[in-house]
Coordinates of C-alpha atoms in Angstrom, one line a residue:
Chain E
M27 CA 134.1 119.3 83.2
T28 CA 131.7 120.8 85.5
P29 CA 130.7 124.5 83.8
F30 CA 130.3 127.4 86.1
R31 CA 127.2 128.8 87.9
R32 CA 128.6 132.3 88.1
I33 CA 132.2 133.8 87.2
A34 CA 133.2 137.2 88.2
L35 CA 135.5 138.8 85.6
I36 CA 138.2 141.8 87.1
G37 CA 138.7 143.7 84.0
I38 CA 136.9 143.6 81.0
G39 CA 139.6 143.7 78.1
L40 CA 141.2 141.2 75.3
I41 CA 142.1 138.4 77.4
N42 CA 138.8 138.2 79.7
G43 CA 136.7 139.6 77.4
S44 CA 137.6 136.5 74.6
L45 CA 137.3 134.6 77.7
A46 CA 133.7 135.4 78.3
L47 CA 132.9 134.6 74.7
A48 CA 134.4 131.5 74.7
L49 CA 132.7 130.3 77.8
R50 CA 129.8 131.6 77.1
R51 CA 129.4 129.8 73.5
R52 CA 130.4 126.6 75.1
G53 CA 127.4 126.9 77.4
A54 CA 130.1 126.9 80.0
V55 CA 128.6 129.5 82.8
E56 CA 125.0 130.6 83.8
E57 CA 126.3 134.5 85.2
I58 CA 129.2 136.4 84.0
V59 CA 129.4 139.4 86.1
A60 CA 132.4 141.9 84.8
C61 CA 133.9 144.3 86.7
A62 CA 135.3 147.7 85.0
R63 CA 136.6 151.1 86.9
R64 CA 135.0 153.4 83.2
E65 CA 131.8 153.4 83.2
E66 CA 132.5 153.0 79.0
T67 CA 133.7 150.1 79.4
R68 CA 130.9 148.9 81.6
A69 CA 128.6 149.7 78.4
R70 CA 130.4 148.2 76.0
A71 CA 131.3 144.8 77.6
L72 CA 127.7 144.7 78.1
E73 CA 126.5 145.9 74.3
L74 CA 129.0 142.8 73.2
G75 CA 127.5 140.7 74.9
L76 CA 130.6 139.8 77.6
C77 CA 128.8 139.8 80.7
H78 CA 125.5 139.6 81.9
R79 CA 126.0 142.0 84.9
A80 CA 129.0 144.9 84.9
V81 CA 130.1 146.5 88.3
A82 CA 132.3 149.0 89.2
D83 CA 133.9 147.7 92.4
P84 CA 135.6 144.6 92.4
A85 CA 134.2 143.5 96.0
H86 CA 130.6 143.7 94.6
A87 CA 131.8 141.7 91.3
V88 CA 132.8 139.0 93.3
E89 CA 129.9 138.6 95.5
G90 CA 128.7 134.6 95.4
A91 CA 130.6 134.1 92.7
E92 CA 132.4 130.8 92.6
L93 CA 135.1 131.7 90.6
V94 CA 137.4 134.7 89.8
V95 CA 139.5 135.8 86.9
L96 CA 141.9 138.9 87.7
G97 CA 142.8 140.1 84.4
V98 CA 144.0 143.7 84.9
P99 CA 147.5 144.8 84.0
P100 CA 150.3 143.0 86.1
G101 CA 150.9 146.1 88.6
S102 CA 147.4 146.2 89.2
M103 CA 146.7 142.8 90.6
G104 CA 147.4 143.6 94.0
T105 CA 145.2 146.0 94.3
V106 CA 142.0 144.8 92.9
A107 CA 142.5 141.6 94.6
K108 CA 142.5 143.7 98.0
A109 CA 139.4 145.6 96.8
M110 CA 137.4 142.7 96.1
V111 CA 138.1 140.6 99.5
P112 CA 135.1 142.1 101.2
G113 CA 132.9 140.4 98.6
L114 CA 134.8 137.3 98.1
D115 CA 133.9 133.8 99.3
P116 CA 136.3 131.9 101.1
R117 CA 135.5 128.7 98.8
A118 CA 135.6 130.7 95.7
I119 CA 138.7 130.1 93.0
V120 CA 140.6 132.8 92.4
T121 CA 142.8 133.1 88.9
D122 CA 144.7 135.7 86.8
V123 CA 145.8 136.1 83.3
G124 CA 149.0 138.0 83.6
S125 CA 151.9 137.7 81.8
V126 CA 154.2 137.4 84.6
K127 CA 153.7 134.9 87.6
A128 CA 156.1 135.0 90.4
Q129 CA 155.4 139.2 91.5
I130 CA 151.6 138.4 91.1
V131 CA 152.0 135.4 93.2
H132 CA 153.8 137.4 95.7
D133 CA 150.9 140.5 95.5
V134 CA 147.9 138.5 95.3
M135 CA 147.9 135.9 97.7
P136 CA 148.6 137.5 100.9
H137 CA 145.3 139.1 100.1
L138 CA 143.4 136.1 100.1
P139 CA 140.9 134.7 102.7
T140 CA 142.3 130.9 101.7
P141 CA 145.4 131.6 99.2
S142 CA 145.3 128.1 98.4
L143 CA 142.6 128.2 96.1
F144 CA 144.4 131.2 94.1
V145 CA 145.9 129.6 90.5
P146 CA 148.0 131.7 88.9
G147 CA 147.7 131.3 85.5
H148 CA 148.9 133.1 82.0
P149 CA 147.2 132.5 78.5
V150 CA 149.8 132.8 75.9
A151 CA 147.7 134.3 73.4
G152 CA 146.9 138.1 72.3
T153 CA 147.0 140.5 69.6
E154 CA 148.2 144.2 69.2
H155 CA 144.5 145.5 70.4
S156 CA 142.9 145.6 73.7
G157 CA 140.1 147.0 75.6
P158 CA 136.6 144.7 75.3
D159 CA 136.0 145.7 71.6
A160 CA 139.5 143.6 70.9
A161 CA 138.1 140.5 72.3
F162 CA 137.0 137.3 70.4
E163 CA 135.9 134.1 70.5
T164 CA 138.4 131.9 69.6
L165 CA 141.4 133.7 70.6
F166 CA 142.2 130.4 72.9
Q167 CA 141.4 127.9 70.2
G168 CA 145.1 125.6 70.0
R169 CA 146.7 128.2 71.9
R170 CA 149.2 127.4 75.4
V171 CA 147.8 128.4 79.1
I172 CA 150.3 128.2 81.7
L173 CA 149.1 127.2 85.2
T174 CA 151.6 127.9 87.8
P175 CA 150.6 127.0 90.8
I176 CA 152.9 126.5 94.0
E177 CA 153.3 124.1 96.6
D178 CA 150.2 125.0 98.9
T179 CA 147.9 125.4 95.7
D180 CA 144.7 123.2 96.0
P181 CA 145.1 120.5 93.1
E182 CA 141.6 120.4 92.8
A183 CA 141.4 124.4 92.2
V184 CA 144.1 123.3 89.8
Q185 CA 142.0 121.1 87.8
R186 CA 138.8 123.7 87.7
V187 CA 141.0 126.4 86.2
R188 CA 142.4 124.0 83.8
G189 CA 138.9 122.9 82.6
M190 CA 137.9 126.0 82.2
W191 CA 140.6 126.5 79.8
E192 CA 140.2 124.0 77.9
L193 CA 136.7 124.7 77.1
T194 CA 138.1 127.4 75.4
G195 CA 140.2 125.0 73.0
A196 CA 143.8 126.4 74.8
L197 CA 146.3 123.5 75.7
V198 CA 147.0 123.7 79.3
D199 CA 150.4 123.0 80.9
T200 CA 152.1 123.9 84.1
M201 CA 155.3 125.0 85.5
T202 CA 156.8 127.2 88.7
P203 CA 155.8 131.0 88.0
E204 CA 160.2 131.3 88.3
H205 CA 160.5 129.0 85.4
H206 CA 157.2 130.8 83.6
D207 CA 158.9 134.2 84.0
R208 CA 162.4 133.1 82.7
V209 CA 160.4 130.9 79.5
L210 CA 158.1 134.0 78.7
A211 CA 161.2 136.9 78.9
I212 CA 162.9 135.3 75.8
T213 CA 159.9 134.2 74.2
S214 CA 157.5 137.4 75.1
H215 CA 158.7 139.9 77.0
L216 CA 162.6 140.3 75.3
P217 CA 161.1 140.6 71.5
H218 CA 158.5 143.0 72.9
L219 CA 160.9 145.4 74.3
I220 CA 162.8 145.3 71.2
A221 CA 159.8 146.1 68.7
Y222 CA 159.2 148.9 70.9
T223 CA 162.6 150.2 71.0
I224 CA 163.1 149.9 66.9
V225 CA 159.4 151.8 66.3
G226 CA 160.6 154.4 69.1
T227 CA 164.0 154.8 67.1
V228 CA 162.0 155.5 63.7
A229 CA 159.8 157.5 65.7
D230 CA 162.6 159.6 66.6
L231 CA 163.9 159.7 62.9
E232 CA 163.7 163.4 60.9
K233 CA 160.0 163.9 59.8
Q234 CA 161.0 163.1 55.9
T235 CA 162.5 159.7 56.2
Q236 CA 159.8 158.6 58.7
S237 CA 157.2 159.2 56.2
E238 CA 159.2 156.7 53.7
V239 CA 159.7 154.4 56.3
F240 CA 156.3 153.6 56.7
K241 CA 156.0 153.8 52.8
Y242 CA 158.3 150.8 52.8
A243 CA 157.9 149.2 55.7
A244 CA 156.9 145.5 54.3
G245 CA 160.3 145.2 53.8
G246 CA 160.7 143.9 57.4
F247 CA 159.3 146.6 60.0
T248 CA 155.4 145.8 59.5
D249 CA 155.9 143.3 62.0
F250 CA 157.5 144.9 64.8
T251 CA 155.0 147.5 64.7
R252 CA 152.6 145.2 65.0
I253 CA 154.1 143.9 68.2
A254 CA 154.6 147.9 69.8
A255 CA 151.1 148.3 69.2
S256 CA 150.2 146.6 72.5
D257 CA 149.0 148.1 75.4
P258 CA 151.2 150.0 77.3
T259 CA 150.3 149.7 80.7
M260 CA 150.7 146.1 80.8
W261 CA 153.6 145.9 78.8
R262 CA 155.5 148.8 81.3
D263 CA 153.9 146.2 84.1
V264 CA 155.3 143.3 82.6
F265 CA 158.9 145.1 82.2
L266 CA 158.5 146.5 85.7
N267 CA 157.5 143.0 87.3
N268 CA 159.8 140.7 85.5
R269 CA 162.9 143.0 85.9
E270 CA 165.6 140.1 86.7
A271 CA 164.4 137.7 83.6
V272 CA 164.2 140.3 81.5
L273 CA 167.5 142.1 81.9
E274 CA 169.4 139.1 81.8
M275 CA 167.6 137.7 78.6
L276 CA 168.5 141.6 77.4
G277 CA 171.9 141.1 78.2
R278 CA 172.5 138.0 76.0
F279 CA 170.9 139.8 73.4
T280 CA 173.2 142.6 73.7
E281 CA 176.3 140.5 73.8
D282 CA 174.9 138.8 70.3
L283 CA 174.1 141.5 68.6
V284 CA 177.4 143.6 69.4
R285 CA 178.8 140.3 68.2
L286 CA 177.7 140.8 64.5
Q287 CA 177.9 144.6 64.7
R288 CA 181.5 143.8 65.1
A289 CA 181.3 141.1 62.4
I290 CA 179.5 144.2 60.2
R291 CA 182.1 146.5 60.5
W292 CA 185.0 144.0 59.8
G293 CA 183.5 142.0 57.2
D294 CA 183.2 138.9 58.3
G295 CA 180.6 137.4 56.2
D296 CA 181.5 134.1 57.8
T297 CA 180.0 135.2 61.3
L298 CA 176.8 136.3 59.6
F299 CA 176.1 133.7 57.1
E300 CA 176.9 130.8 59.8
L301 CA 174.0 132.7 62.2
F302 CA 171.8 133.2 59.4
S303 CA 171.6 129.7 58.2
R304 CA 171.4 128.5 62.1
T305 CA 168.4 130.7 62.6
R306 CA 166.3 129.0 59.5
A307 CA 166.3 125.7 61.4
I308 CA 164.7 127.4 64.7
R309 CA 161.7 128.5 62.7
R310 CA 161.5 125.3 61.3
A311 CA 161.2 123.8 64.9
V312 CA 158.6 126.5 65.9
I313 CA 156.1 125.8 63.2
R314 CA 156.9 121.9 64.1
A315 CA 155.5 123.1 67.7
G316 CA 152.4 125.1 66.0
Q317 CA 153.2 128.1 66.9
A318 CA 153.3 129.3 63.6
Y319 CA 152.5 128.8 60.2
D320 CA 153.7 128.8 56.9
R321 CA 152.9 131.7 54.7
L322 CA 153.3 130.3 50.9
P323 CA 150.2 130.3 49.8
V324 CA 148.8 126.6 51.4
P325 CA 145.9 124.4 50.8
P326 CA 143.7 125.3 54.3
D327 CA 144.6 121.6 55.5
A328 CA 147.9 122.5 55.7
A329 CA 147.4 126.1 57.1
T330 CA 145.3 124.3 60.0
D331 CA 147.9 121.8 60.5
N332 CA 149.9 124.5 62.0
G333 CA 147.6 125.0 64.7
P334 CA 143.6 126.3 63.9
A335 CA 144.5 129.8 65.6
S336 CA 147.2 129.9 63.3
E337 CA 147.5 133.7 61.7
A338 CA 146.5 131.6 58.6
A339 CA 143.2 130.2 59.8
K340 CA 142.7 133.9 61.8
S341 CA 143.0 135.8 59.1
A342 CA 140.9 133.3 56.5
H343 CA 138.2 133.6 58.8
Chain L
M17 CA 153.0 149.5 28.4
T18 CA 155.1 147.8 25.4
P19 CA 155.4 144.2 26.3
F20 CA 159.2 142.3 26.1
R21 CA 159.8 140.1 23.3
R22 CA 163.0 138.7 25.3
I23 CA 163.6 139.3 28.9
A24 CA 166.5 137.2 30.6
L25 CA 166.5 136.7 34.1
I26 CA 170.2 135.9 36.1
G27 CA 169.1 134.1 38.8
I28 CA 165.7 132.8 39.5
G29 CA 164.7 132.6 42.5
L30 CA 161.8 134.1 44.6
I31 CA 162.4 137.7 43.2
N32 CA 163.1 136.6 39.6
G33 CA 160.6 133.8 39.5
S34 CA 157.6 135.8 41.0
L35 CA 158.3 138.1 38.6
A36 CA 158.0 135.8 35.1
L37 CA 155.2 134.1 36.8
A38 CA 153.4 138.3 37.0
L39 CA 155.1 139.2 33.2
R40 CA 153.7 135.6 31.8
R41 CA 150.1 135.9 33.6
R42 CA 150.2 139.2 31.8
G43 CA 151.7 138.3 28.6
A44 CA 154.2 141.2 29.0
V45 CA 156.7 138.5 27.3
E46 CA 157.4 136.4 24.4
E47 CA 160.6 134.3 25.7
I48 CA 162.2 134.0 29.3
V49 CA 165.4 133.1 29.4
A50 CA 166.4 132.1 32.9
C51 CA 170.5 131.5 34.1
A52 CA 171.1 129.5 36.9
R53 CA 174.6 127.8 38.0
R54 CA 172.5 124.9 39.3
E55 CA 171.3 122.0 37.3
E56 CA 168.9 121.2 39.4
T57 CA 167.5 124.6 40.0
R58 CA 167.3 125.3 36.3
A59 CA 165.6 121.9 35.9
R60 CA 162.7 122.9 38.7
A61 CA 162.6 126.3 37.2
L62 CA 161.2 124.8 34.1
E63 CA 159.2 122.7 35.5
L64 CA 157.4 125.4 37.9
G65 CA 156.5 127.2 34.3
L66 CA 159.4 130.4 35.1
C67 CA 161.1 130.6 31.9
H68 CA 161.4 129.0 28.4
R69 CA 164.8 127.9 28.5
A70 CA 167.3 127.9 31.4
V71 CA 170.7 128.3 30.9
A72 CA 174.1 128.2 33.0
D73 CA 176.3 130.6 31.1
P74 CA 175.1 134.1 31.9
A75 CA 176.5 135.5 28.3
H76 CA 174.5 132.7 26.9
A77 CA 171.6 133.6 28.9
V78 CA 171.3 137.2 27.7
E79 CA 171.9 136.8 24.0
G80 CA 169.3 138.7 21.9
A81 CA 167.4 139.9 25.2
E82 CA 166.3 143.5 25.4
L83 CA 166.0 143.4 29.2
V84 CA 168.2 141.8 31.8
V85 CA 167.1 141.3 35.3
L86 CA 169.6 140.6 37.7
G87 CA 168.6 138.5 40.4
V88 CA 171.3 137.2 42.5
P89 CA 172.7 138.1 46.0
P90 CA 174.0 141.8 46.2
G91 CA 177.6 140.1 46.7
S92 CA 177.4 138.3 43.4
M93 CA 175.4 141.0 41.1
G94 CA 179.3 142.3 39.7
T95 CA 180.3 139.2 38.7
V96 CA 177.5 138.3 37.1
A97 CA 177.8 141.6 35.2
K98 CA 181.0 140.7 34.5
A99 CA 180.3 137.3 33.1
M100 CA 177.3 138.1 30.9
V101 CA 178.7 141.1 28.9
P102 CA 180.3 139.1 26.2
G103 CA 176.6 138.3 25.4
L104 CA 174.9 141.5 25.8
D105 CA 173.5 143.5 23.5
P106 CA 174.9 146.8 23.9
R107 CA 171.2 148.6 23.2
A108 CA 169.6 145.7 26.2
I109 CA 168.2 147.3 29.3
V110 CA 170.0 146.1 32.2
T111 CA 167.9 146.4 35.8
D112 CA 168.6 144.4 39.3
V113 CA 166.2 143.7 42.1
G114 CA 169.2 144.0 45.2
S115 CA 167.9 145.0 48.4
V116 CA 171.2 147.6 48.6
K117 CA 171.5 149.9 45.6
A118 CA 174.7 152.0 46.1
Q119 CA 177.3 149.5 46.1
I120 CA 175.6 147.4 43.5
V121 CA 175.9 150.4 41.3
H122 CA 179.4 150.9 42.2
D123 CA 180.0 147.1 41.3
V124 CA 178.0 146.2 37.8
M125 CA 177.9 149.8 36.5
P126 CA 181.6 149.7 35.0
H127 CA 181.3 146.2 33.5
L128 CA 178.5 147.4 30.7
P129 CA 179.0 148.5 27.3
T130 CA 176.0 151.2 28.1
P131 CA 176.1 152.3 31.5
S132 CA 173.3 154.8 31.0
L133 CA 171.1 151.9 30.5
F134 CA 171.2 150.3 33.6
V135 CA 168.5 151.2 35.9
P136 CA 169.1 150.0 39.5
G137 CA 165.9 148.7 41.2
H138 CA 164.8 146.7 44.4
P139 CA 161.2 145.3 44.7
V140 CA 160.3 145.8 48.4
A141 CA 158.9 142.5 48.8
G142 CA 159.4 138.7 49.9
T143 CA 158.5 135.8 52.1
E144 CA 161.1 133.9 54.2
H145 CA 161.6 131.6 51.3
S146 CA 163.8 131.2 48.8
G147 CA 164.7 129.8 45.7
P148 CA 162.1 128.9 42.5
D149 CA 159.3 126.9 44.1
A150 CA 158.9 130.1 46.7
A151 CA 158.1 132.3 43.8
F152 CA 154.3 133.0 43.7
E153 CA 152.5 135.7 40.5
T154 CA 151.0 138.1 43.5
L155 CA 153.8 138.5 45.4
F156 CA 154.4 142.4 43.9
Q157 CA 150.7 143.7 43.6
G158 CA 150.4 146.6 45.7
R159 CA 153.9 146.4 46.8
R160 CA 156.6 149.3 46.5
V161 CA 159.3 149.1 43.6
I162 CA 161.7 151.4 44.3
L163 CA 164.0 152.5 40.9
T164 CA 167.3 154.6 42.1
P165 CA 168.8 155.8 38.3
I166 CA 171.9 158.2 38.9
E167 CA 172.7 161.3 36.6
D168 CA 173.8 159.7 33.4
T169 CA 170.7 157.0 33.7
D170 CA 168.8 157.1 30.4
P171 CA 165.1 158.3 31.3
E172 CA 163.8 156.0 28.3
A173 CA 165.2 153.1 30.2
V174 CA 163.6 154.1 33.5
Q175 CA 160.7 154.2 32.1
R176 CA 160.5 150.5 30.1
V177 CA 161.9 148.9 33.6
R178 CA 159.0 151.0 35.5
G179 CA 156.0 150.0 32.8
M180 CA 157.5 146.3 33.8
W181 CA 157.1 146.5 37.5
E182 CA 154.1 148.7 37.1
L183 CA 152.5 145.4 34.5
T184 CA 153.1 143.2 37.8
G185 CA 150.6 145.5 39.9
A186 CA 153.8 147.1 41.8
L187 CA 153.9 150.7 42.9
V188 CA 157.3 152.4 41.2
D189 CA 158.9 155.5 43.2
T190 CA 161.9 156.7 42.6
M191 CA 165.0 158.1 45.1
T192 CA 169.0 157.9 45.2
P193 CA 170.9 155.3 45.4
E194 CA 172.1 156.2 48.7
H195 CA 168.9 157.7 50.2
H196 CA 167.7 154.3 49.5
D197 CA 170.1 152.3 51.4
R198 CA 169.5 154.5 54.4
V199 CA 165.6 154.1 54.6
L200 CA 165.8 150.4 53.6
A201 CA 168.7 150.1 56.6
I202 CA 166.0 150.9 58.9
T203 CA 162.6 149.5 57.5
S204 CA 164.2 146.4 56.0
H205 CA 167.5 145.7 57.6
L206 CA 168.1 146.6 60.8
P207 CA 164.6 144.4 62.1
H208 CA 166.2 141.2 60.2
L209 CA 169.4 141.8 62.0
I210 CA 167.6 142.3 65.1
A211 CA 165.3 139.3 64.2
Y212 CA 168.2 137.1 63.5
T213 CA 170.0 138.3 66.7
I214 CA 167.4 137.4 69.0
V215 CA 166.5 134.0 67.5
G216 CA 170.4 133.3 67.6
T217 CA 170.5 134.1 71.3
V218 CA 167.4 131.7 71.8
A219 CA 169.4 129.1 69.9
D220 CA 171.8 129.0 72.1
L221 CA 169.5 128.8 75.0
E222 CA 170.0 125.6 77.5
K223 CA 168.2 122.6 75.1
Q224 CA 165.2 122.2 77.9
T225 CA 164.5 125.6 77.8
Q226 CA 164.9 126.1 74.2
S227 CA 161.9 123.2 73.7
E228 CA 159.5 125.5 75.6
V229 CA 160.5 128.6 73.7
F230 CA 159.1 127.1 70.7
K231 CA 155.8 125.8 72.6
Y232 CA 155.0 129.4 73.7
A233 CA 156.7 131.3 70.5
A234 CA 153.0 132.5 70.1
G235 CA 153.8 135.3 72.8
G236 CA 156.4 137.5 70.1
F237 CA 159.1 135.4 69.3
T238 CA 156.8 133.8 66.4
D239 CA 157.4 136.9 64.4
F240 CA 161.1 136.9 64.8
T241 CA 161.3 133.6 63.8
R242 CA 159.8 134.0 60.4
I243 CA 161.9 136.8 59.3
A244 CA 165.0 135.0 60.9
A245 CA 164.3 132.6 58.4
S246 CA 165.2 134.8 55.1
D247 CA 167.7 134.3 52.7
P248 CA 171.0 133.7 54.3
T249 CA 173.1 134.5 51.5
M250 CA 171.3 137.1 50.2
W251 CA 171.3 139.0 53.9
R252 CA 174.9 138.6 54.5
D253 CA 175.6 140.5 51.5
V254 CA 173.6 142.9 52.6
F255 CA 174.9 143.6 55.3
L256 CA 178.5 144.0 54.1
N257 CA 177.2 145.8 51.4
N258 CA 175.2 148.4 53.4
R259 CA 177.6 148.9 55.8
E260 CA 177.6 152.7 56.8
A261 CA 173.8 152.9 56.9
V262 CA 173.5 149.7 58.8
L263 CA 175.6 150.9 61.5
E264 CA 174.4 154.3 61.8
M265 CA 171.0 152.5 62.5
L266 CA 172.0 150.1 64.9
G267 CA 173.8 152.8 66.6
R268 CA 170.7 154.6 67.3
F269 CA 169.0 151.4 68.3
T270 CA 171.3 150.6 70.9
E271 CA 171.4 153.1 72.3
D272 CA 167.7 153.5 72.7
L273 CA 167.5 149.6 73.7
V274 CA 169.8 150.7 76.6
R275 CA 167.9 153.5 78.0
L276 CA 165.1 151.3 78.4
Q277 CA 167.3 148.8 80.1
R278 CA 168.0 151.5 82.6
A279 CA 164.6 152.6 82.7
I280 CA 163.6 148.6 83.7
R281 CA 166.2 148.1 86.0
W282 CA 165.7 151.4 87.8
G283 CA 161.7 150.9 87.8
D284 CA 161.4 153.7 85.3
G285 CA 157.8 153.2 84.5
D286 CA 157.2 156.5 83.0
T287 CA 159.8 155.9 80.7
L288 CA 158.4 152.8 79.1
F289 CA 154.9 153.9 79.2
E290 CA 155.9 157.0 77.2
L291 CA 157.4 155.2 74.9
F292 CA 154.5 152.5 74.9
S293 CA 152.6 155.0 74.0
R294 CA 154.5 156.8 71.0
T295 CA 154.9 153.5 69.3
R296 CA 151.2 152.9 68.7
A297 CA 150.8 155.6 66.7
I298 CA 153.3 154.6 64.4
R299 CA 151.5 151.5 64.1
R300 CA 148.3 153.3 62.4
A301 CA 150.8 155.2 60.6
V302 CA 152.1 152.3 59.1
I303 CA 148.5 150.6 58.3
R304 CA 147.5 154.1 57.1
A305 CA 150.2 153.5 54.6
G306 CA 149.1 150.2 53.5
Q307 CA 151.6 148.5 54.6
A308 CA 150.5 146.3 57.3
Y309 CA 146.3 145.1 57.6
D310 CA 144.7 144.8 60.5
R311 CA 144.5 141.4 62.2
L312 CA 141.4 141.7 63.9
P313 CA 138.8 139.2 62.4
V314 CA 138.0 141.6 59.4
P315 CA 135.5 141.3 56.4
P316 CA 137.4 140.3 53.2
D317 CA 136.7 143.4 51.6
A318 CA 138.0 145.3 54.6
A319 CA 140.8 143.2 54.4
T320 CA 141.8 143.6 50.8
D321 CA 141.5 147.3 51.5
N322 CA 145.1 147.4 52.6
G323 CA 146.3 146.5 49.4
P324 CA 145.6 142.9 48.0
A325 CA 149.4 141.6 48.9
S326 CA 148.7 142.2 52.4
E327 CA 149.2 139.1 54.9
A328 CA 145.6 138.9 55.4
A329 CA 144.8 138.3 51.3
K330 CA 147.7 135.8 50.9
S331 CA 146.8 133.7 53.6
A332 CA 143.4 133.6 52.8
H333 CA 144.1 132.6 49.3

């Protein structure tokens, strides 16, 4: 895979920051230019070695870059794309790391001098932390990256972006933007919406009960608080920009929840037991797919069987 | 703390099995008698060293025991309590590890020769695994155990049960059964119901989308599959036996979810952003309460700051 001479990272938070660390570690890039509006972010990105230079103006950041990675919240992609164009080399490949794809394709492509060189992408990886300090080199190892080229997208550009992600240890797939948005609506967007909701429900409880909720959170609530600590701006944009798919999946979820509510009210234990048994099989399928690890104390080799980036491997670092 | 001469464990799964390992490790008990209906379970419990003897009949199991721990699904507590009475020493202390309390107090106490020696309890700890093979010695370390004595409960019996749990490294609190059920409804029961529901929603998706869901589960879905892999029988009983509190919390949750659904449909970004920012503070509160750990790569010492039983410590074993 041909490494890159100069890459511009527009936005330098968890994702673009981790990408920078992974590429530098592999010696895959000669120069990384980061772009961030806030002076504090630029200073921190330099301190953390996430880039060689940090600038405020997107057009300035992309000058002479052969690859540009848009790493800002979905709702800002169009704006930064437009802002960088004056400095953009028409031969430069542009990609993004947004969690929604159809809307971003719609917002970004019209601004670009060479729309066919835009390769929409989404690394399905992250933590509840955001900002440059949250970045770490192994974030993408064993994780999936979804590229969603459209009909006119240049296949060679797709190959180069794929190559970049493979250098980080990620597994790269391609699908249409619309299909991506539908799959992620259920695997990621809806889970986040639900987690945000229940944590909010707790936030509204009487103060005394609330302090106890924190004490006994280990009972299951803890996982939800982690998800619900994710970046608010990004997630607001995700829901606003993947509305149809999220509302459809939310509709299915609500119907299923009301069905269980009814089963509980009427003491219908069979309906509960039947579902609770079925969901166990799904867990096994997810573990087989390498997206989860078994939390029982396991030998390190067993843990890595579930992917080097499994939580087990991560927290054992 | 006076160790025990003979303890009878009625049911020998994840919780009672882990209790056995923790007590034996501390040399806190001379003899542990386990009771399990299935021959296979009894054989496994002996192989794993969870007990000195394993029997099928509750009345036989409790003979000569000074402490009896009921570790069966909430819906079976009354039945096993009744079944063991013929062999029960009227001076024996009886406790349980059920996830609901008011209903268990109601089901168990009437059968006992000395109701004042029944100390209802609930260790707020567990994994998605069940059965004797899931047991491990450190399950309760740094975890909370809630005892819910009622007015007539003998204070000395409460002290002895508290002492037993403290030997496992648990932090013991007391509250009324009703208050326990209300707090756990939101920290544990509702999160499990929601996780079971969304995993079930996925189980109903078209097969092709479903296989992709597993591939991209890392986006947030993974945490839900883990919770939704918990023991079906136990959880069916939890919902049937804590109905009022669960339905009330579920009502609050549904109202909040519908509010967000409406915000998404109408593109109300402010409502989403405001909530998503508020929930971040809750995460910090939960971490402060020691019920979660920060998943960013941390030095081992930092990890144990959050309690030796934190997932970080566990998976790093």
